[in-house]
Structures are given as structure tokens and as C-alpha cells.
Amino acid sequence: ETDIPIAIVDYDKSVLSRQLIRDINSHQNVNVTLALSNENEIKTHLIAEAIHAAVIIPSEFEKNLKYGRRESIKFIGTPARLLAISDIALPISQIASTFGGKITAGAMMKKGVPVTQETSYAQSIRINFQYLNNEYLTYGDLLLPSLLIVILSQIIIIGTAASQAKEWSLDSWANV
């Protein structure tokens, strides 16, 4: 899938957070359609299916990255569209890791620390994946009916095959 709608909550509103948002939006699978002011609005938009996920950038994001500290961004999704979530979770994770590595490596070089000696810059942004609970529809609700149909069809096929084999063994088809 391409252009999967997501929302962004940017508490930092810094140059680096806006650059991260542009990098995320530039991926072909992602389309940043909403900029929300707080996390409380996310659930409403997810339930209405206006978006399929949200990324939350914390305050002091730029400051922590520039000082070489690790930072964590949240990815909130709904399991209703599991394939769509997997199509955007991996690219967002890769974009955030690459972005954080570049920023932190630059900050380390400015301090005079060779980045070949310091490996902590490679994972400076961590993604915290969270999925909303769907109270109305679970995987059991989806799997059990189809599993029941498969089991019943197998029982019918086995019963038909056993009946056919018995008819052939008794040679009762010849009398019909």
C-alpha cells in the first residue's frame, strides 16, 4: 500500500522535528495527513479510520539529540489494518534511526569525538510501538469462523471419501 494516512503530534516544534516529519512524509508508503496538538485526539481519528497510525515526537527532542542523548518517539497504531501498519512501521523506524544517527554523529564530531569510536550514536532514536486495543473485534473473532468452515469441509470430504470407498469395496455401484 502507498500513501497510508498518519497523524503527527509534535510537542517539540523544532527544526529537527519538522525535518523528521518531512523525512517520514517523503516515504512512498506514508502520507502525513493530520498534525494534531495532543495525544488525546489520536484515538478519535484512529477509530474514525481517518488515519491508521500516529507518530508522537516528544518535547526537547532537538535538544537531546544535539547533546548526544538518546530520544524516544512513539508510534501508535490500530491492529484493524495490520498489513497497513506493517507497511509504515518499518519505514518510519528506519527513517528515525537513520535521522537520529546522522544528527548525533554530527554532534559528536563537533565535540571532537570520532564517531568510529563512539557507537551509541547509531541508535539515538528509539521507537516505542503501541497498539490500541480493539474491544469489539479480536483475532479469535476472525479466525474461529474460518477455522470452523475449514474443519467442517474437511469432515465432509473425509466422510464422502469413506462412503465412496465403501461403495466401491462392496461393488454396490454395479447394482445401481
Tab-separated table of C-alpha atoms in Angstrom:
chain	number	residue	atom	x	y	z
A	1	GLU	CA	0.000	0.000	0.000
A	2	THR	CA	1.068	3.575	-0.564
A	3	ASP	CA	0.045	6.904	0.938
A	4	ILE	CA	-1.270	5.395	4.170
A	5	PRO	CA	-2.646	8.304	6.225
A	6	ILE	CA	-0.974	9.001	9.561
A	7	ALA	CA	-1.020	11.815	12.091
A	8	ILE	CA	1.855	13.586	13.793
A	9	VAL	CA	1.876	15.077	17.287
A	10	ASP	CA	4.936	17.324	17.534
A	11	TYR	CA	5.480	18.559	21.087
A	12	ASP	CA	8.958	19.899	20.259
A	13	LYS	CA	8.104	22.040	17.200
A	14	SER	CA	11.793	22.435	16.439
A	15	VAL	CA	13.754	22.492	13.213
A	16	LEU	CA	14.835	18.879	13.703
A	17	SER	CA	11.349	17.616	14.491
A	18	ARG	CA	9.974	19.310	11.372
A	19	GLN	CA	12.804	17.762	9.335
A	20	LEU	CA	11.958	14.316	10.729
A	21	ILE	CA	8.309	14.850	9.790
A	22	ARG	CA	9.349	15.824	6.236
A	23	ASP	CA	11.562	12.726	6.009
A	24	ILE	CA	8.722	10.489	7.181
A	25	ASN	CA	6.251	12.118	4.788
A	26	SER	CA	8.636	11.701	1.862
A	27	HIS	CA	8.374	7.894	2.040
A	28	GLN	CA	6.013	6.453	-0.569
A	29	ASN	CA	4.042	4.370	1.964
A	30	VAL	CA	3.335	7.273	4.313
A	31	ASN	CA	1.104	10.306	3.960
A	32	VAL	CA	1.076	12.706	6.904
A	33	THR	CA	-2.492	13.980	6.721
A	34	LEU	CA	-3.023	15.416	10.202
A	35	ALA	CA	-0.954	17.480	12.601
A	36	LEU	CA	-2.598	17.056	15.986
A	37	SER	CA	-1.995	19.170	19.058
A	38	ASN	CA	-2.092	16.363	21.651
A	39	GLU	CA	-2.279	12.603	22.086
A	40	ASN	CA	-5.924	12.612	23.185
A	41	GLU	CA	-7.093	13.311	19.635
A	42	ILE	CA	-5.339	10.251	18.183
A	43	LYS	CA	-7.824	7.619	19.359
A	44	THR	CA	-10.763	9.517	17.879
A	45	HIS	CA	-9.121	9.730	14.459
A	46	LEU	CA	-7.987	6.084	14.579
A	47	ILE	CA	-11.492	4.864	15.399
A	48	ALA	CA	-12.958	7.006	12.603
A	49	GLU	CA	-10.297	5.500	10.293
A	50	ALA	CA	-9.189	8.954	9.188
A	51	ILE	CA	-5.654	7.758	9.994
A	52	HIS	CA	-4.087	4.343	10.523
A	53	ALA	CA	-1.264	5.367	12.841
A	54	ALA	CA	0.287	8.311	14.642
A	55	VAL	CA	3.823	9.381	15.483
A	56	ILE	CA	4.463	11.409	18.634
A	57	ILE	CA	7.628	13.497	18.872
A	58	PRO	CA	8.407	14.462	22.493
A	59	SER	CA	9.397	17.883	23.767
A	60	GLU	CA	13.148	18.615	23.933
A	61	PHE	CA	13.661	16.230	21.005
A	62	GLU	CA	16.151	18.513	19.252
A	63	LYS	CA	17.985	19.427	22.452
A	64	ASN	CA	18.501	15.793	23.470
A	65	LEU	CA	19.736	14.750	20.044
A	66	LYS	CA	22.150	17.651	19.795
A	67	TYR	CA	23.620	16.751	23.192
A	68	GLY	CA	24.050	13.141	22.096
A	69	ARG	CA	21.328	11.783	24.366
A	70	ARG	CA	19.006	9.023	23.295
A	71	GLU	CA	15.477	10.015	22.446
A	72	SER	CA	12.288	8.012	22.061
A	73	ILE	CA	9.378	8.676	19.716
A	74	LYS	CA	6.034	6.887	19.946
A	75	PHE	CA	4.306	5.044	17.143
A	76	ILE	CA	0.632	4.380	17.872
A	77	GLY	CA	-1.373	2.154	15.567
A	78	THR	CA	-4.534	0.148	15.471
A	79	PRO	CA	-4.487	-3.560	14.683
A	80	ALA	CA	-7.569	-3.181	12.479
A	81	ARG	CA	-5.344	-2.810	9.399
A	82	LEU	CA	-2.376	-4.968	10.322
A	83	LEU	CA	-0.864	-5.015	6.828
A	84	ALA	CA	-1.029	-1.246	6.523
A	85	ILE	CA	0.631	-0.857	9.913
A	86	SER	CA	3.468	-3.169	8.943
A	87	ASP	CA	3.917	-1.225	5.692
A	88	ILE	CA	4.510	2.007	7.590
A	89	ALA	CA	6.045	0.889	10.907
A	90	LEU	CA	9.241	-0.440	9.355
A	91	PRO	CA	9.913	2.599	7.124
A	92	ILE	CA	9.239	5.021	9.980
A	93	SER	CA	11.577	3.049	12.236
A	94	GLN	CA	14.310	3.052	9.593
A	95	ILE	CA	13.864	6.757	8.846
A	96	ALA	CA	14.004	7.660	12.560
A	97	SER	CA	17.118	5.537	13.154
A	98	THR	CA	18.951	6.989	10.164
A	99	PHE	CA	17.884	10.517	11.048
A	100	GLY	CA	18.973	10.166	14.679
A	101	GLY	CA	22.282	8.607	13.692
A	102	LYS	CA	23.123	11.491	11.352
A	103	ILE	CA	22.234	14.164	13.903
A	104	THR	CA	24.056	12.520	16.798
A	105	ALA	CA	27.122	11.693	14.685
A	106	GLY	CA	27.293	15.351	13.650
A	107	ALA	CA	27.029	16.454	17.281
A	108	MET	CA	29.771	14.010	18.296
A	109	MET	CA	32.101	15.249	15.558
A	110	LYS	CA	31.556	18.854	16.700
A	111	LYS	CA	32.658	17.791	20.192
A	112	GLY	CA	35.756	16.201	18.686
A	113	VAL	CA	34.702	12.622	19.421
A	114	PRO	CA	35.435	10.336	16.473
A	115	VAL	CA	32.207	8.552	15.552
A	116	THR	CA	34.139	5.390	14.758
A	117	GLN	CA	34.981	5.097	18.471
A	118	GLU	CA	31.548	6.025	19.773
A	119	THR	CA	28.806	3.550	18.785
A	120	SER	CA	25.937	4.950	20.856
A	121	TYR	CA	25.106	7.447	18.118
A	122	ALA	CA	23.833	4.641	15.863
A	123	GLN	CA	20.683	4.097	17.954
A	124	SER	CA	19.989	7.583	19.224
A	125	ILE	CA	16.249	7.463	18.423
A	126	ARG	CA	14.248	4.585	19.779
A	127	ILE	CA	10.731	3.797	18.535
A	128	ASN	CA	8.150	2.911	21.172
A	129	PHE	CA	5.445	0.896	19.361
A	130	GLN	CA	1.992	0.974	20.932
A	131	TYR	CA	-1.165	-0.535	19.537
A	132	LEU	CA	-4.680	0.346	20.556
A	133	ASN	CA	-6.845	-2.438	21.879
A	134	ASN	CA	-9.809	-3.292	19.692
A	135	GLU	CA	-12.512	-4.302	22.150
A	136	TYR	CA	-15.073	-5.195	19.503
A	137	LEU	CA	-13.129	-7.434	17.148
A	138	THR	CA	-10.304	-9.784	18.044
A	139	TYR	CA	-8.255	-12.241	16.028
A	140	GLY	CA	-10.331	-15.019	17.548
A	141	ASP	CA	-13.444	-13.447	16.042
A	142	LEU	CA	-11.772	-13.518	12.645
A	143	LEU	CA	-10.064	-16.913	12.857
A	144	LEU	CA	-12.649	-19.101	14.560
A	145	PRO	CA	-15.400	-18.894	11.894
A	146	SER	CA	-12.967	-19.564	9.063
A	147	LEU	CA	-11.318	-22.365	11.041
A	148	LEU	CA	-14.737	-23.906	11.690
A	149	ILE	CA	-15.545	-23.786	7.961
A	150	VAL	CA	-12.244	-25.461	7.095
A	151	ILE	CA	-12.782	-28.218	9.683
A	152	LEU	CA	-16.358	-28.880	8.543
A	153	SER	CA	-15.349	-29.038	4.888
A	154	GLN	CA	-12.570	-31.497	5.751
A	155	ILE	CA	-15.026	-33.679	7.675
A	156	ILE	CA	-17.404	-33.655	4.687
A	157	ILE	CA	-14.592	-34.544	2.275
A	158	ILE	CA	-13.347	-37.378	4.528
A	159	GLY	CA	-16.905	-38.690	5.009
A	160	THR	CA	-17.580	-38.591	1.272
A	161	ALA	CA	-14.309	-40.358	0.505
A	162	ALA	CA	-15.010	-43.066	3.119
A	163	SER	CA	-18.523	-43.599	1.800
A	164	GLN	CA	-17.271	-43.788	-1.792
A	165	ALA	CA	-14.560	-46.283	-0.800
A	166	LYS	CA	-17.104	-48.493	0.977
A	167	GLU	CA	-19.421	-48.460	-2.055
A	168	TRP	CA	-16.538	-49.490	-4.318
A	169	SER	CA	-15.385	-52.233	-1.923
A	170	LEU	CA	-18.909	-53.717	-1.745
A	171	ASP	CA	-19.275	-53.284	-5.507
A	172	SER	CA	-22.718	-51.798	-4.865
A	173	TRP	CA	-22.291	-49.319	-7.718
A	174	ALA	CA	-22.787	-52.136	-10.190
A	175	ASN	CA	-26.349	-52.763	-8.869
A	176	VAL	CA	-27.484	-49.186	-9.449
